[in-house]
Amino acid sequence: METLKYTFPATKKISQRAHVGVVGSGDMEVIVEPYDGKEAEVTVRTGVTGFKKTWEAVIDRFFTQHDIAAKVKINDFGATPGVVTIRLAQALEVSSLDTSVKS
Amino acid sequence: MTQALRASFVECSGRERAIKLLDNGTYKELLSPFDGVESPHLEPQGIVPQSDDGVIVAKGTVNGQQAVVISIEGSFQGGGIGEVSGAKIAGALETALKQCENGMKVIPVLVFDTGGVRLQEANYGLLSIAEIGAAIVALRRHVPVIAVIPGKIGAFGGMSITAGLCSAIIMTREGRLGLNGPEVIEQEAGIREFDSKDRPLIWSTIGGEQRMAAGFADLLMEDDTESIKEAVACIIKSGGMFAPRAEQVERYEAFLNQLDLSQRLIPEDVRKLWNEPGKKTVQENQSLSENIKSKGRGQVWFDLLRNGAPEISDVPSIRVADALIGKTKVRYIAVVPDAQSRFARARNGEVGLREGWTIAKYIREAIQEDQNGEKRAIVAIVDVPSQAYGYHEELLGIHQACAAAVDAYASARLNGHPVVSFIPGNAISGAFLSHGMQAHRLIALRDPGVTVHVMSKKSAARITHRSLEELEAATKKVTAMAYDIESFEKLGALHSLVDGIEADNPELKDRDMIYKEIKEAIEDIEMVGSMGLEVRLTSPLAQDGGRAASILVRKKLNEQWN
C-alpha cells in the first residue's frame, strides 16, 4: 500500500461534501469536503504500488483544470487513470449540487 | 402497451439499495463515509480501507413504518464482516432492540451481499456475527427482522447463519445462500464433492430459486427495485405470518429423516421431499458402542463432567446429559465424532445438518421443561473441528441447521437459562458460532490444543489470494487472525482461561476445577443479571483495546441514532 499527498492552490469554494465510488476491483472511492483554506489537499491511498508518476500526472491535470478549495480523499483499489478522472469529475458534480442525498 | 421499465436492485451499490428501500426523503445514514470510521486492521496488512467499512446503516421509513436498513457493500472486500462493519450491524440492531423494548417499533431490514467473516480480521468477524445473531433473536420477539439477499455475492459463511435467524428471507434468482462458499468446499472436500467453477451447479444448489422451492426462503422476487420494496413492506404488514425457520425444529428434523443419502441427491429431489414429506426412513443408533467411541476431548470431557448421569440424546454425534454441580442443575451438550454417520462429511465431530437441528431440539426441550420452574444451566462442551463441508450439506441447508442451534442457545439465554461454554479443544468457525458462541460466558483451557479461528489456513490463503507464508506473517500483525487461545483471550471475550488442566487425559482433580469454574460462571451470570452478550465488550481486556473499534462504533451509532 502507498499513501500519496498533493496540494494545489485554489480559490473557489464547493457548496457541499460528496462521496462517490467504492473500494472495489478496478474502482476507487472519493470523498470531497469543503475547505476554508486556499488550497485543494489531496490524499491518495492505493493498494497498487509503483505508480506514483501516473498518479501525479492524473491528479495534477484534474486540479489544474478545476479550481476547488477542498479536502479530497481517494481510496483506490486499482482504478485506471480514466476511472480516476471520471470518479473525480463525478465527485465534483455531486459537490456542487444541492440535494442532500446522493450516492 | 404501458409497461414500466424495471430498475435493477442487484446492480445497485450497497448505499443505493438502502436509499431505494426507504421512503423518499426519509433516508438518514449513520456513521456515513464522512465520519470516517474505517477498519484499523487493514492498513497494517497493506489493504486500502473504505470510509464506511463496507456497511451502510440508514434510518428512515418503509411505507411510513420506522425502519433501519443495514446494507452490505459486496464490492468492498467481498462484503466481509470485520470489526467495524460487524459492529455497525450489531450496534444498529442492538440500538433498534433498545428502542423496541421502549415500545417504539423499528423494523430492521438487512440487505446481504457478503462472503461472511472478513478473513483479514477473522475472530473480530466471528465475535461480531455472534453479537449480530444474539440481537436478531432478541429483536424477533418485538418485530419481524427481514433479510434481503439480492446477489450477486449472496449470503455466505457466518452471515448465512445470520440470514437463517431472520423472520423472513427475500431472494432474487441471482442471490445465493449457503454456509460454505463453493471454493471452500472444493478446497476442504475435493473437486468431486463440489466444483467451484461449475456455475449452473452452484446456482441450482444454493441459488434463490432452489432455496425458495426447497423451503429455505420466503419470497422469490424479480430483480426489480419496486417489487423488492413491496416485498419488504408486505412482510412488515403481515406481522407474524412468517414463522421463523430456525424455530421449526420438528419439520426440518422430519425432512432430514426421510433422506436417502446413499446416492447424490439432485436439487429436484429436495424440492419434492420438502413439499411432499414422506415417511421417516432412517433409524438412528441410540448411542455409540464403547469400542468405537471417540477419544477426542469433547467425548472425554463430556463423560467426565456428566459423572455417570444418563445420556438422553438419540443422535450419536450429539451427547446430552442432565447432571448436577452441587445443587445446580446442568444440561451438558457435546458434539462428538460419529464414524458411522450417514452424513459422510460430518463424521469427525463437525457440526453438520443433523448436529445443528439436534442441538436445537435438546435445548428447546430444556426451555420447555423448565418453563415454570428452575431454569437449568446449559453447558456447551466445545471441541469442534469445523462445520461440515459438503454438497449435501449445502443443498439441505446446513446454514439453517446452524441457525437453529444459534437460535436455541440464544433463546435459552433470553428465557433465563444461564448458558456457559467450556472449551477444552477446537472452537472453529461456523461450528463454534453454532455450538458455544451464544453462551453468556466462555471458559477455555490454556493449552496448545485449544484454538479459535474462522477457516483452515489453506482455505484462508486461497480465498484471500495469499501464500501460506504471507498469511502466517499477517497473523503476527493482527491478533484477531491468530489461531491460538492466548491471542483470542486478548479480545476480551473469555470469562476465564484456566491453567494447569490436563486437557487430553483429565483426572478427577481437573474435573473438580472445571466444576468450580462453571459454577462460578453461573453465579456471575446470575449476579450480573444481563441476558445478552454485553460482557464481551465491558470486560477489562475488551475495554483495554481488545475491542476498541467495536466499542467506538457502538458509541457513535448511539449518538447519531436520534
PDB file of N, CA and C in Angstrom, chain A residues 1 17-19 22-25 29 31-33 45-47 75-77 101 103, chain B residues 15-16 19 27 32-34 38 43 46-52 73 75-77:
ATOM      1  N   MET A   1       0.826  -1.194   0.000  1.00  0.00           N
ATOM      2  CA  MET A   1       0.000   0.000   0.000  1.00  0.00           C
ATOM      3  C   MET A   1       0.864   1.251   0.000  1.00  0.00           C
ATOM      4  N   ARG A  17     -20.289  18.609   0.645  1.00  0.00           N
ATOM      5  CA  ARG A  17     -19.385  17.466   0.583  1.00  0.00           C
ATOM      6  C   ARG A  17     -19.960  16.402  -0.349  1.00  0.00           C
ATOM      7  N   ALA A  18     -19.100  15.502  -0.798  1.00  0.00           N
ATOM      8  CA  ALA A  18     -19.565  14.465  -1.716  1.00  0.00           C
ATOM      9  C   ALA A  18     -18.800  13.174  -1.481  1.00  0.00           C
ATOM     10  N   HIS A  19     -19.481  12.065  -1.728  1.00  0.00           N
ATOM     11  CA  HIS A  19     -18.839  10.758  -1.630  1.00  0.00           C
ATOM     12  C   HIS A  19     -19.291   9.937  -2.823  1.00  0.00           C
ATOM     13  N   VAL A  22     -16.528   3.099  -4.811  1.00  0.00           N
ATOM     14  CA  VAL A  22     -16.348   2.044  -3.839  1.00  0.00           C
ATOM     15  C   VAL A  22     -14.935   1.486  -3.999  1.00  0.00           C
ATOM     16  N   VAL A  23     -14.364   1.016  -2.895  1.00  0.00           N
ATOM     17  CA  VAL A  23     -13.010   0.464  -2.944  1.00  0.00           C
ATOM     18  C   VAL A  23     -13.106  -0.988  -3.421  1.00  0.00           C
ATOM     19  N   GLY A  24     -13.557  -1.136  -4.653  1.00  0.00           N
ATOM     20  CA  GLY A  24     -13.711  -2.473  -5.225  1.00  0.00           C
ATOM     21  C   GLY A  24     -12.840  -2.606  -6.443  1.00  0.00           C
ATOM     22  N   SER A  25     -12.711  -3.805  -6.923  1.00  0.00           N
ATOM     23  CA  SER A  25     -11.831  -4.124  -8.038  1.00  0.00           C
ATOM     24  C   SER A  25     -11.928  -3.110  -9.196  1.00  0.00           C
ATOM     25  N   GLU A  29     -12.910   5.015  -4.177  1.00  0.00           N
ATOM     26  CA  GLU A  29     -13.887   5.946  -3.620  1.00  0.00           C
ATOM     27  C   GLU A  29     -13.225   7.301  -3.441  1.00  0.00           C
ATOM     28  N   ILE A  31     -13.819  11.078  -1.449  1.00  0.00           N
ATOM     29  CA  ILE A  31     -14.567  11.925  -0.519  1.00  0.00           C
ATOM     30  C   ILE A  31     -14.070  13.351  -0.696  1.00  0.00           C
ATOM     31  N   VAL A  32     -14.980  14.226  -0.983  1.00  0.00           N
ATOM     32  CA  VAL A  32     -14.624  15.634  -1.159  1.00  0.00           C
ATOM     33  C   VAL A  32     -15.354  16.450  -0.100  1.00  0.00           C
ATOM     34  N   GLU A  33     -14.611  17.259   0.637  1.00  0.00           N
ATOM     35  CA  GLU A  33     -15.236  18.103   1.656  1.00  0.00           C
ATOM     36  C   GLU A  33     -14.775  19.555   1.487  1.00  0.00           C
ATOM     37  N   ARG A  45      -4.685   6.915  -1.187  1.00  0.00           N
ATOM     38  CA  ARG A  45      -4.167   5.632  -0.674  1.00  0.00           C
ATOM     39  C   ARG A  45      -4.452   4.588  -1.739  1.00  0.00           C
ATOM     40  N   THR A  46      -3.434   3.917  -2.173  1.00  0.00           N
ATOM     41  CA  THR A  46      -3.641   2.919  -3.226  1.00  0.00           C
ATOM     42  C   THR A  46      -2.976   1.592  -2.883  1.00  0.00           C
ATOM     43  N   GLY A  47      -3.639   0.533  -3.245  1.00  0.00           N
ATOM     44  CA  GLY A  47      -3.102  -0.802  -2.989  1.00  0.00           C
ATOM     45  C   GLY A  47      -2.104  -1.230  -4.048  1.00  0.00           C
ATOM     46  N   ASN A  75      -9.494   6.553  -1.909  1.00  0.00           N
ATOM     47  CA  ASN A  75      -9.117   5.195  -1.523  1.00  0.00           C
ATOM     48  C   ASN A  75      -9.226   4.320  -2.761  1.00  0.00           C
ATOM     49  N   ASP A  76      -8.075   3.839  -3.232  1.00  0.00           N
ATOM     50  CA  ASP A  76      -8.031   3.221  -4.558  1.00  0.00           C
ATOM     51  C   ASP A  76      -7.808   1.708  -4.497  1.00  0.00           C
ATOM     52  N   PHE A  77      -8.545   1.017  -5.371  1.00  0.00           N
ATOM     53  CA  PHE A  77      -8.358  -0.438  -5.459  1.00  0.00           C
ATOM     54  C   PHE A  77      -8.060  -0.823  -6.912  1.00  0.00           C
ATOM     55  N   VAL A 101     -29.149  13.945  -0.493  1.00  0.00           N
ATOM     56  CA  VAL A 101     -28.745  12.535  -0.566  1.00  0.00           C
ATOM     57  C   VAL A 101     -28.327  12.170  -1.980  1.00  0.00           C
ATOM     58  N   SER A 103     -25.547   9.223  -4.059  1.00  0.00           N
ATOM     59  CA  SER A 103     -24.532   8.193  -3.829  1.00  0.00           C
ATOM     60  C   SER A 103     -23.526   8.187  -4.952  1.00  0.00           C
TER      61      SER A 103
ATOM     62  N   ARG B  15     -25.187   1.301  -0.941  1.00  0.00           N
ATOM     63  CA  ARG B  15     -25.814   2.535  -0.469  1.00  0.00           C
ATOM     64  C   ARG B  15     -27.079   2.833  -1.265  1.00  0.00           C
ATOM     65  N   GLU B  16     -27.020   2.631  -2.589  1.00  0.00           N
ATOM     66  CA  GLU B  16     -28.213   2.857  -3.419  1.00  0.00           C
ATOM     67  C   GLU B  16     -29.354   1.951  -2.969  1.00  0.00           C
ATOM     68  N   ILE B  19     -30.937   3.445   0.063  1.00  0.00           N
ATOM     69  CA  ILE B  19     -31.711   4.646  -0.305  1.00  0.00           C
ATOM     70  C   ILE B  19     -33.041   4.235  -0.924  1.00  0.00           C
ATOM     71  N   TYR B  27     -34.309   9.053   4.239  1.00  0.00           N
ATOM     72  CA  TYR B  27     -33.001   8.415   4.437  1.00  0.00           C
ATOM     73  C   TYR B  27     -32.087   9.232   5.337  1.00  0.00           C
ATOM     74  N   SER B  32     -21.704   7.616   8.393  1.00  0.00           N
ATOM     75  CA  SER B  32     -21.549   7.717   6.944  1.00  0.00           C
ATOM     76  C   SER B  32     -20.058   7.829   6.592  1.00  0.00           C
ATOM     77  N   PRO B  33     -19.747   7.786   5.309  1.00  0.00           N
ATOM     78  CA  PRO B  33     -18.338   7.891   4.905  1.00  0.00           C
ATOM     79  C   PRO B  33     -17.658   9.131   5.463  1.00  0.00           C
ATOM     80  N   PHE B  34     -18.425  10.195   5.693  1.00  0.00           N
ATOM     81  CA  PHE B  34     -17.811  11.447   6.181  1.00  0.00           C
ATOM     82  C   PHE B  34     -17.394  11.344   7.646  1.00  0.00           C
ATOM     83  N   GLU B  38     -13.210   3.872   9.716  1.00  0.00           N
ATOM     84  CA  GLU B  38     -12.826   2.762   8.854  1.00  0.00           C
ATOM     85  C   GLU B  38     -12.107   1.690   9.661  1.00  0.00           C
ATOM     86  N   GLU B  43      -4.971  -1.410   6.953  1.00  0.00           N
ATOM     87  CA  GLU B  43      -3.740  -0.728   6.534  1.00  0.00           C
ATOM     88  C   GLU B  43      -2.474  -1.458   6.963  1.00  0.00           C
ATOM     89  N   GLY B  46      -1.525  -3.819   4.484  1.00  0.00           N
ATOM     90  CA  GLY B  46      -1.343  -3.345   3.117  1.00  0.00           C
ATOM     91  C   GLY B  46      -2.606  -3.340   2.285  1.00  0.00           C
ATOM     92  N   ILE B  47      -3.759  -3.269   2.947  1.00  0.00           N
ATOM     93  CA  ILE B  47      -5.023  -3.249   2.217  1.00  0.00           C
ATOM     94  C   ILE B  47      -5.686  -1.887   2.420  1.00  0.00           C
ATOM     95  N   VAL B  48      -6.150  -1.276   1.325  1.00  0.00           N
ATOM     96  CA  VAL B  48      -6.779   0.050   1.422  1.00  0.00           C
ATOM     97  C   VAL B  48      -8.166  -0.086   2.048  1.00  0.00           C
ATOM     98  N   PRO B  49      -8.430   0.637   3.129  1.00  0.00           N
ATOM     99  CA  PRO B  49      -9.744   0.563   3.776  1.00  0.00           C
ATOM    100  C   PRO B  49     -10.793   1.384   3.011  1.00  0.00           C
ATOM    101  N   GLN B  50     -12.044   1.198   3.373  1.00  0.00           N
ATOM    102  CA  GLN B  50     -13.117   2.029   2.813  1.00  0.00           C
ATOM    103  C   GLN B  50     -13.731   2.846   3.940  1.00  0.00           C
ATOM    104  N   SER B  51     -14.174   4.040   3.596  1.00  0.00           N
ATOM    105  CA  SER B  51     -14.567   5.004   4.629  1.00  0.00           C
ATOM    106  C   SER B  51     -15.795   4.567   5.436  1.00  0.00           C
ATOM    107  N   ASP B  52     -16.607   3.637   4.900  1.00  0.00           N
ATOM    108  CA  ASP B  52     -17.746   3.154   5.683  1.00  0.00           C
ATOM    109  C   ASP B  52     -17.547   1.693   6.087  1.00  0.00           C
ATOM    110  N   GLU B  73     -22.020  -3.692   1.382  1.00  0.00           N
ATOM    111  CA  GLU B  73     -21.458  -3.411   0.054  1.00  0.00           C
ATOM    112  C   GLU B  73     -20.562  -4.588  -0.358  1.00  0.00           C
ATOM    113  N   SER B  75     -18.952  -5.150  -3.054  1.00  0.00           N
ATOM    114  CA  SER B  75     -17.753  -4.892  -3.872  1.00  0.00           C
ATOM    115  C   SER B  75     -16.522  -4.608  -3.026  1.00  0.00           C
ATOM    116  N   PHE B  76     -16.714  -4.228  -1.786  1.00  0.00           N
ATOM    117  CA  PHE B  76     -15.558  -3.962  -0.925  1.00  0.00           C
ATOM    118  C   PHE B  76     -15.215  -5.218  -0.116  1.00  0.00           C
ATOM    119  N   GLN B  77     -14.055  -5.779  -0.411  1.00  0.00           N
ATOM    120  CA  GLN B  77     -13.575  -6.967   0.320  1.00  0.00           C
ATOM    121  C   GLN B  77     -14.644  -8.063   0.397  1.00  0.00           C
TER     122      GLN B  77
END
